[in-house]
Amino acid sequence: MALPLPEETLLEMYWTMLLSRRLDERAWALHRQGKIAFHISAIGHEAAQVGAAYAIRRGYDWVAPYYRDLTLMLALGYTPREFMLNLMGKKGDPSSGGRQMPSHWSLKRANVISHSAPVATQTSHAAGIGLAIKLRGEDKVVITSVGEGSTSQGEWYEGVNWAAVHKLPVVFIIVNNLYAISVRQELQMAVANAADKALGLGLPGVSVDGMDFLTMYQVMKEAVDRARSGDGPTIVEARVYRITPHSSDDDDRSYRSREEVEQFKQRDPLLIARRTLEGEGVLTPQKHEALEQRAKELVDEAVRFGESAPYPDPEEAAYPVYAEDVQNA
Amino acid sequence: MALPLPEETLLEMYWTMLLSRRLDERAWALHRQGKIAFHISAIGHEAAQVGAAYAIRRGYDWVAPYYRDLTLMLALGYTPREFMLNLMGKKGDPSSGGRQMPSHWSLKRANVISHSAPVATQTSHAAGIGLAIKLRGEDKVVITSVGEGSTSQGEWYEGVNWAAVHKLPVVFIIVNNLYAISVRQELQMAVANAADKALGLGLPGVSVDGMDFLTMYQVMKEAVDRARSGDGPTIVEARVYRITPHSSDDDDRSYRSREEVEQFKQRDPLLIARRTLEGEGVLTPQKHEALEQRAKELVDEAVRFGESAPYPDPEEAAYPVYAEDVQNA
Amino acid sequence: MPEATLIEAIRQAMDEELARDERVFIVGEDVGKRGGVFRATQGLYEKYGPQRVIDAPLAELSIVGVGIGAALYGMRPICEIQFADFIHPAFNQIVNEAAKMCYRSNGEWTVPLVIRAPYGGGIGGGLYHSQSVEAFFTHVPGLKVVIPSNPADAKGLLKAAVRDPNPVLYFEPKKGYRLIKGEIPAGEYLVPLGKANVSRPGRDLTLITYGMTHYYALKAAQIVATEGIETEIIDLRTLLPIDKETLLQSVKKTGKVLIAHEDNLTGGYGAEIAAILADQAFTDLDAPIKRLAGPDVPAVPFSHPMQDWFMPNAEKIAAAIRQLAAF
Amino acid sequence: MPEATLIEAIRQAMDEELARDERVFIVGEDVGKRGGVFRATQGLYEKYGPQRVIDAPLAELSIVGVGIGAALYGMRPICEIQFADFIHPAFNQIVNEAAKMCYRSNGEWTVPLVIRAPYGGGIGGGLYHSQSVEAFFTHVPGLKVVIPSNPADAKGLLKAAVRDPNPVLYFEPKKGYRLIKGEIPAGEYLVPLGKANVSRPGRDLTLITYGMTHYYALKAAQIVATEGIETEIIDLRTLLPIDKETLLQSVKKTGKVLIAHEDNLTGGYGAEIAAILADQAFTDLDAPIKRLAGPDVPAVPFSHPMQDWFMPNAEKIAAAIRQLAAF
Ligand SMILES: Cc1ncc(C[n+]2csc(CCOP(=O)(O)OP(=O)(O)O)c2C)c(N)n1
Ligand SMILES: Cc1ncc(C[n+]2csc(CCOP(=O)(O)OP(=O)(O)O)c2C)c(N)n1
Ligand SMILES: [Mg+2]
Ligand SMILES: [Mg+2]
């Protein structure tokens, strides 16, 4: 297989996935220890996210993510320390200064817009950014993601429709992990693949194995190039699996079997990536071990940093309601 | 051509279209005379509506219409007198007792539910009726209609999606007259045919010449049969043209050429129906003349009836806000 | 009388209504196998099956829209909105459709529908899992709006809501789901919609409240009672239609009014109560009408110190009582 | 100073802002070739082209959502909702997104967006072309809500709204589009948001109102003036944030308050004004705070006699003034 990216980049992608996984696992541990109140996980989704991130010009293109996009965020320069501030609701959390729940991202320096919890509302924001890019005649692209369940929302449909009608430079990622909390895909949609929704909206739709970071990267790259060259939007469905419960508030045993979960763990995106990269001689067990070591150190350090960081002052909650009140500018 | 329905029924369908046209024309005249405040027209849409009406078991199946469905309503037993009460906002208007604008239908005796002005809200109502029919194990069917522009609403998408997921006995009619007021189809959707939206929702979609009542009838009949037999919903796109301005408040000269309108008048659904029926020997010029005569009499009588009918008392406006206040039951 | 938590009371009400009337069904996200994210419908899917307890697509407007359609056909749907914060996509269906159906059809069509949604903060839910949304709907004629404050009312009001021929919004104080316990009268138990409850009699001032804030209010009244201030508390229970009678009677007696709710102040439900009293009880008033409400920020923040800053509690209410009593 | 109608003033404001700032664009249904169903954007499509005056799909939530996205990117969109009655599908985008963006991102992202919508009845529009919707939004911190009552304000407020860094809802009294005429100061003319206007001074009572009802209020004040009653009228202009200062000053002087709006009474905007005054002006008040508002029915009916029954007018307001003045 001809590698589509330089070795260094591939290693960076692998590193990002690994770091994401270790941060995510630590978050679950912190939750068990009662040190954080909530976590919503990206475990199983890492390959799809890193594939998407490396298909855009990071820091130049725009991103409208959703709550599972930890790996994507790390690829855009979000740091482990920042994630810990976010998890713990500490001062300096760049997403919201502790106002939003964890994993409700925003990172202005990386062109990541703020999203909310009501699902799919970011879809029309992405279309609007695409419209602005087009009106200004720029060559930027915007990518946006939602879960497959969220495509049941009229919010999603209307946003994609705008981009299709106006041929806007947007890539709409549908992260299909088969479940919306407990509700399976069959109760959300009557099409076999979420990507088939593209057929009704008049844009290309591709369904891809989102457990394989290189496949995801390649499909995303095509879609992003297409958007950048003015040919319009694409829907990319990344087929993944959520290996953990929906969130730290969930208990998934009521709605799916342990066998099913175990089966999908065989296709863990980190294992697949490691196998590919080792097969290509890009990664060695030694290199992997070194990365693990570095991840552990970074995560440990980030936790210490987060724990010693102060909480916001209560009175910070009073602003900024209006742009006039902004005090962090 | 083998006629799909008894001659008598075909004549009835033709009669309904003719009566609808003459009532509609009279409404425009009444508006010009300052006798009514508002009219929204079905002219050009008659064939699609009569085709749909005769495909269901009228009075048994359920209907969630939209404001252009005058012909459909007449086929369901709505009377010229009732239409005049409705146009004039007089007491006894069966849709709303003068509360709603004209052509916002409701006719409980014919299983026609009340619809509002915000477009496409009736789509999920139709899905809900379909769900109720299915839950009760009945063999009824519900049909519902919207314009092609209204399919841009998330409201429409979500309602159809429900029916597709649960295989509900619903037929979703999209009346494509190319315009939503002034906005052409190309600015509403990126698909060539509105029926293509079915591809993204996982149900069959058929695009049909809605200017030909027999074609419309046959396609609707299939879709209704399919729904009744438990095989699920269908989208039927009726390609028509709105020969009049959008409503009595509209001036269509700013957004479409007179040539275009003239061209479509050549395909007037009444002319097509008359040609077909005369060709088959079902209709003769004499019979046609008699129908015209009867229509004129009926319309004249209805106008007189409407004009002499009283307005609602002002205080009627105070109720019924809640079911407890219902005074007409 | 057995003790139950608030959420058990709600579950009981649904269970009994499902058993009583086969037109009743539940529709919402994760209400089936999962039993609801707060477990309000736990066990009902197993008991009544997927035709009576329906896992909906993740799409609130159609959850309500489908409910309306089914109600028009003669069913009695209970729609669950997973969090009140997610009722906004269904606003058009609730306000333009459900609320106006009876009026616009001159009574030919009615919408016997219940929409349940957990509301309120203090549970670390941040901006989008903490909202109070009642004021958007108490402005809408054609809707009924109910908020229970204790298990007995929760059960009796929900059962009455299911039987009501109108669209009823039923907001549940989620922070109280397991926190608030109480006895529930045995057997068939209904609490009529539209009737407020004087949950604590008192002579010095009238404290008007509902839902979770009522829980704090009771505690606050206990605190100030030790200081000799006797607070009369009115638990509204039904916010629309408003039980003006009960309010006016109490104010006639006390002459002082404090209105408390968690939702933000400006344009909140308390404004209407204040406005009614400033008109109809003007001559009975001995002091300015006071409101204690959430601050005018977009929603409850996540981080604990900021959440605490936002939330009402017994101490804040006690302070407001003292100030008003001293007027 | 040239005279203009209300709608001409609105068009002028958009024309000037489009010319001044290339980040400004208009998006809505039929705003292009058709020039808007009320002709508010007439000529602008021809002048600025389809990139600056965009005919949107028939889908309000995405009209607002796309506007928000473009605003985040640095544009200054003006979104037109064809009738205020159709703003409901966009409720989630307005309340959960636009209003909360600045707060939830701790100020990193702001939404400089204007949403224009014609509101109000008396034009034979029935339940869905007559609604007043301001009270849904004046409850939402993070939004600004503006309603002009005359051409000069309409122009100056709209231009200020376009330049405001926040989401601004700008509701236009459609019955007054051609009915209300007035002079507009020449040259660049801005009216600051957040400032009410004492449009008629008087000593006997304060009449607080806005928009179309202000038009009737002026006439009512003229009628009762001939009977010796001097009404002070406050035209709010900006409903959120509220200019409390101006209100309190006036009530200090007159001691009596009548609040008038077309929207239905319960939970309407007037409730908040009454509540503020019942607290902060309590000792200044010589009479109950009165509200004259639309009746509590779901919306304005179509048929003339019923529409008249619903609508406020100069006579109804004059009657309320007389009654209050006599207290
Ligand atoms: C409008 C809205 N309704 C309900 C919820 C509650 N909720 C949070 S996540 C979720 C499931 C989302 O499923 P999916 O879109 O498939 O994404 P996934 O979590 O599987 O990645 C639900 C129902 C919400 N956040 N927003
Ligand atoms: C939610 C909503 N937005 C806007 C309108 C105003 N409006 C009334 S009809 C119409 C055009 C509808 O076009 P289409 O759906 O194609 O139906 P047609 O009138 O062409 O039959 C519009 C924009 C409305 N009624 N509802
Ligand atoms: Mg999912
Ligand atoms: Mg059309």
Short mmCIF file of N, CA and C in Angstrom, two decimals, chain B residues 62 94-97 99-100 106-108 112-116 118 121 124-125 127-129 131-133 135-136 138 140 154-155 158 161-162 166 317 319-324 326 328, chain C residues 23 25 27 51 54-57 59-63 65-66 68-70 72-75 92-93 96-97 101-110 141-144 164-166 240:
data_model
loop_
_atom_site.label_atom_id
_atom_site.label_comp_id
_atom_site.label_asym_id
_atom_site.label_seq_id
_atom_site.Cartn_x
_atom_site.Cartn_y
_atom_site.Cartn_z
N TRP B 62 -58.27 9.40 6.24
CA TRP B 62 -58.05 10.72 6.82
C TRP B 62 -57.22 11.62 5.91
N PRO B 94 -67.32 26.06 8.36
CA PRO B 94 -67.02 24.84 9.10
C PRO B 94 -65.53 24.68 9.44
N SER B 95 -64.65 25.43 8.78
CA SER B 95 -63.22 25.27 9.06
C SER B 95 -62.86 25.80 10.43
N SER B 96 -63.41 26.97 10.76
CA SER B 96 -62.93 27.64 11.96
C SER B 96 -63.94 28.62 12.52
N GLY B 97 -65.14 28.62 11.99
CA GLY B 97 -66.10 29.61 12.44
C GLY B 97 -65.60 31.02 12.24
N ARG B 99 -62.49 32.04 12.26
CA ARG B 99 -61.26 32.41 12.98
C ARG B 99 -60.04 32.42 12.07
N GLN B 100 -59.98 31.43 11.18
CA GLN B 100 -58.81 31.36 10.31
C GLN B 100 -59.05 32.12 9.01
N SER B 106 -60.65 22.55 7.54
CA SER B 106 -60.93 21.59 8.59
C SER B 106 -62.34 21.13 8.33
N LEU B 107 -62.59 19.84 8.38
CA LEU B 107 -63.95 19.34 8.12
C LEU B 107 -64.06 18.00 8.82
N LYS B 108 -64.47 18.07 10.06
CA LYS B 108 -64.43 16.87 10.88
C LYS B 108 -65.28 15.75 10.29
N VAL B 112 -61.12 15.43 7.81
CA VAL B 112 -60.12 16.41 7.39
C VAL B 112 -59.68 17.19 8.63
N ILE B 113 -58.41 17.05 9.01
CA ILE B 113 -57.98 17.77 10.22
C ILE B 113 -57.70 19.23 9.91
N SER B 114 -57.74 20.03 10.94
CA SER B 114 -57.47 21.46 10.83
C SER B 114 -55.99 21.70 10.59
N HIS B 115 -55.67 22.57 9.62
CA HIS B 115 -54.26 22.93 9.47
C HIS B 115 -54.09 24.43 9.66
N SER B 116 -52.86 24.80 9.89
CA SER B 116 -52.54 26.20 10.19
C SER B 116 -51.84 26.83 8.99
N PRO B 118 -48.45 28.17 9.22
CA PRO B 118 -47.04 27.77 9.18
C PRO B 118 -46.91 26.46 8.40
N THR B 121 -46.45 21.89 9.04
CA THR B 121 -46.71 21.37 10.38
C THR B 121 -47.66 20.18 10.34
N SER B 124 -46.20 16.03 10.33
CA SER B 124 -46.06 15.12 11.46
C SER B 124 -47.42 14.76 12.06
N HIS B 125 -48.42 15.62 11.87
CA HIS B 125 -49.77 15.23 12.31
C HIS B 125 -50.23 14.01 11.51
N ALA B 127 -48.33 11.80 10.18
CA ALA B 127 -47.57 10.65 10.68
C ALA B 127 -48.20 10.15 11.98
N GLY B 128 -48.61 11.07 12.82
CA GLY B 128 -49.23 10.68 14.10
C GLY B 128 -50.56 9.96 13.90
N ILE B 129 -51.33 10.42 12.93
CA ILE B 129 -52.58 9.72 12.61
C ILE B 129 -52.26 8.33 12.08
N LEU B 131 -49.67 6.61 12.79
CA LEU B 131 -49.23 5.80 13.93
C LEU B 131 -50.43 5.28 14.71
N ALA B 132 -51.41 6.16 14.93
CA ALA B 132 -52.60 5.75 15.68
C ALA B 132 -53.36 4.66 14.93
N ILE B 133 -53.47 4.82 13.63
CA ILE B 133 -54.15 3.78 12.82
C ILE B 133 -53.42 2.45 12.98
N LEU B 135 -51.36 1.52 15.45
CA LEU B 135 -51.47 1.02 16.82
C LEU B 135 -52.82 0.33 17.04
N ARG B 136 -53.86 0.84 16.40
CA ARG B 136 -55.19 0.27 16.58
C ARG B 136 -55.45 -0.89 15.63
N GLU B 138 -56.08 -0.75 12.45
CA GLU B 138 -57.14 -0.46 11.48
C GLU B 138 -56.59 -0.42 10.06
N LYS B 140 -57.22 2.01 7.83
CA LYS B 140 -57.35 3.33 7.23
C LYS B 140 -56.01 3.84 6.70
N GLY B 154 -37.65 21.54 8.14
CA GLY B 154 -37.39 20.40 9.00
C GLY B 154 -38.69 19.72 9.43
N GLU B 155 -39.75 20.50 9.56
CA GLU B 155 -41.07 19.96 9.90
C GLU B 155 -41.47 18.83 8.96
N GLU B 158 -38.97 15.63 9.26
CA GLU B 158 -39.16 14.81 10.45
C GLU B 158 -40.45 13.99 10.39
N ASN B 161 -39.93 11.14 7.96
CA ASN B 161 -39.00 10.17 8.53
C ASN B 161 -39.72 9.23 9.51
N TRP B 162 -40.58 9.78 10.34
CA TRP B 162 -41.35 8.95 11.27
C TRP B 162 -42.12 7.87 10.53
N HIS B 166 -41.45 3.80 10.78
CA HIS B 166 -42.49 2.93 11.35
C HIS B 166 -43.44 2.35 10.30
N ALA B 317 -65.45 35.37 19.66
CA ALA B 317 -63.99 35.32 19.61
C ALA B 317 -63.38 34.93 20.94
N TYR B 319 -64.01 32.33 22.72
CA TYR B 319 -63.92 30.89 22.95
C TYR B 319 -63.82 30.16 21.64
N PRO B 320 -63.54 28.86 21.62
CA PRO B 320 -63.17 28.00 22.74
C PRO B 320 -61.65 27.89 22.85
N VAL B 321 -61.12 28.48 23.91
CA VAL B 321 -59.68 28.42 24.13
C VAL B 321 -59.29 27.02 24.61
N TYR B 322 -60.13 26.46 25.45
CA TYR B 322 -59.90 25.10 25.96
C TYR B 322 -61.09 24.22 25.58
N ALA B 323 -60.84 22.93 25.58
CA ALA B 323 -61.91 21.99 25.22
C ALA B 323 -63.14 22.21 26.08
N GLU B 324 -62.94 22.65 27.31
CA GLU B 324 -64.07 22.88 28.21
C GLU B 324 -65.00 23.98 27.70
N VAL B 326 -65.88 24.51 24.58
CA VAL B 326 -66.49 24.23 23.28
C VAL B 326 -68.00 24.37 23.37
N ASN B 328 -70.02 24.46 20.39
CA ASN B 328 -70.69 24.07 19.14
C ASN B 328 -70.92 22.57 19.06
N ARG C 23 -55.90 3.88 25.17
CA ARG C 23 -55.55 4.95 24.23
C ARG C 23 -54.27 5.66 24.66
N PHE C 25 -50.46 6.18 25.37
CA PHE C 25 -49.15 5.60 25.07
C PHE C 25 -48.08 6.65 25.33
N VAL C 27 -44.33 8.28 24.24
CA VAL C 27 -43.38 8.40 23.12
C VAL C 27 -42.29 9.40 23.50
N GLN C 51 -45.37 -1.03 21.47
CA GLN C 51 -46.46 -0.28 20.84
C GLN C 51 -47.02 0.78 21.80
N ILE C 54 -42.89 3.98 23.12
CA ILE C 54 -42.24 4.05 21.80
C ILE C 54 -40.97 4.89 21.84
N ASP C 55 -39.86 4.28 21.46
CA ASP C 55 -38.60 5.02 21.31
C ASP C 55 -38.64 5.83 20.02
N ALA C 56 -38.69 7.13 20.18
CA ALA C 56 -38.83 8.02 19.02
C ALA C 56 -37.49 8.31 18.38
N PRO C 57 -37.49 8.72 17.12
CA PRO C 57 -36.28 9.32 16.56
C PRO C 57 -35.87 10.55 17.39
N ALA C 59 -35.78 13.70 17.67
CA ALA C 59 -36.36 14.80 16.92
C ALA C 59 -37.60 15.30 17.65
N GLU C 60 -37.43 16.35 18.44
CA GLU C 60 -38.49 16.76 19.35
C GLU C 60 -39.72 17.30 18.65
N LEU C 61 -39.52 18.03 17.56
CA LEU C 61 -40.71 18.64 16.96
C LEU C 61 -41.68 17.57 16.48
N SER C 62 -41.11 16.47 15.97
CA SER C 62 -42.00 15.41 15.51
C SER C 62 -42.49 14.53 16.65
N ILE C 63 -41.77 14.48 17.74
CA ILE C 63 -42.32 13.78 18.91
C ILE C 63 -43.64 14.45 19.30
N GLY C 65 -45.36 16.64 17.28
CA GLY C 65 -46.24 16.66 16.11
C GLY C 65 -46.95 15.33 15.93
N VAL C 66 -46.22 14.25 16.09
CA VAL C 66 -46.83 12.92 15.99
C VAL C 66 -47.82 12.72 17.13
N ILE C 68 -49.57 15.06 18.52
CA ILE C 68 -50.77 15.84 18.17
C ILE C 68 -51.63 15.05 17.18
N GLY C 69 -50.98 14.51 16.15
CA GLY C 69 -51.73 13.73 15.15
C GLY C 69 -52.48 12.58 15.80
N ALA C 70 -51.77 11.85 16.65
CA ALA C 70 -52.40 10.71 17.32
C ALA C 70 -53.54 11.17 18.23
N LEU C 72 -55.42 13.80 17.78
CA LEU C 72 -56.55 14.15 16.92
C LEU C 72 -57.33 12.90 16.53
N TYR C 73 -56.62 11.81 16.41
CA TYR C 73 -57.25 10.55 16.01
C TYR C 73 -57.95 9.88 17.19
N GLY C 74 -57.72 10.41 18.40
CA GLY C 74 -58.43 9.84 19.54
C GLY C 74 -57.55 9.16 20.57
N MET C 75 -56.24 9.19 20.35
CA MET C 75 -55.34 8.60 21.33
C MET C 75 -55.03 9.61 22.44
N ASN C 92 -42.77 25.40 17.80
CA ASN C 92 -43.78 25.66 16.78
C ASN C 92 -44.96 24.70 16.93
N GLN C 93 -44.68 23.43 17.14
CA GLN C 93 -45.76 22.46 17.29
C GLN C 93 -46.58 22.73 18.54
N ASN C 96 -47.95 26.96 18.05
CA ASN C 96 -48.79 27.25 16.88
C ASN C 96 -49.79 26.15 16.59
N GLU C 97 -49.52 24.94 17.02
CA GLU C 97 -50.41 23.82 16.70
C GLU C 97 -51.23 23.37 17.91
N MET C 101 -55.24 24.59 18.29
CA MET C 101 -56.09 23.67 17.54
C MET C 101 -57.56 23.81 17.90
N CYS C 102 -57.87 23.81 19.16
CA CYS C 102 -59.28 23.86 19.60
C CYS C 102 -59.91 25.18 19.15
N TYR C 103 -59.22 26.26 19.40
CA TYR C 103 -59.75 27.58 19.03
C TYR C 103 -59.90 27.70 17.52
N ARG C 104 -58.85 27.30 16.80
CA ARG C 104 -58.88 27.57 15.36
C ARG C 104 -59.89 26.70 14.63
N SER C 105 -60.25 25.57 15.21
CA SER C 105 -61.25 24.72 14.56
C SER C 105 -62.62 24.92 15.21
N ASN C 106 -62.74 25.99 15.97
CA ASN C 106 -64.00 26.28 16.65
C ASN C 106 -64.46 25.08 17.46
N GLY C 107 -63.48 24.37 18.03
CA GLY C 107 -63.81 23.29 18.94
C GLY C 107 -64.02 21.94 18.30
N GLU C 108 -63.90 21.87 16.97
CA GLU C 108 -64.12 20.56 16.34
C GLU C 108 -62.97 19.59 16.61
N TRP C 109 -61.78 20.12 16.72
CA TRP C 109 -60.62 19.28 17.00
C TRP C 109 -59.99 19.70 18.32
N THR C 110 -59.71 18.73 19.17
CA THR C 110 -59.02 19.03 20.42
C THR C 110 -57.81 18.12 20.54
N PRO C 141 -52.34 31.04 25.67
CA PRO C 141 -53.69 30.53 25.91
C PRO C 141 -53.92 29.25 25.10
N GLY C 142 -54.57 28.30 25.70
CA GLY C 142 -54.81 27.03 25.02
C GLY C 142 -53.96 25.92 25.62
N LEU C 143 -52.88 26.30 26.30
CA LEU C 143 -52.05 25.33 27.00
C LEU C 143 -52.41 25.33 28.48
N LYS C 144 -52.20 24.20 29.13
CA LYS C 144 -52.16 24.16 30.59
C LYS C 144 -50.72 23.83 30.99
N ASP C 164 -57.05 15.09 30.97
CA ASP C 164 -57.51 16.42 30.55
C ASP C 164 -57.65 16.44 29.02
N PRO C 165 -58.70 17.09 28.52
CA PRO C 165 -58.89 17.11 27.06
C PRO C 165 -58.02 18.12 26.33
N ASN C 166 -57.13 18.79 27.03
CA ASN C 166 -56.29 19.83 26.41
C ASN C 166 -54.81 19.44 26.43
N LEU C 240 -50.82 27.57 34.65
CA LEU C 240 -51.79 28.08 33.69
C LEU C 240 -52.86 27.03 33.54
#
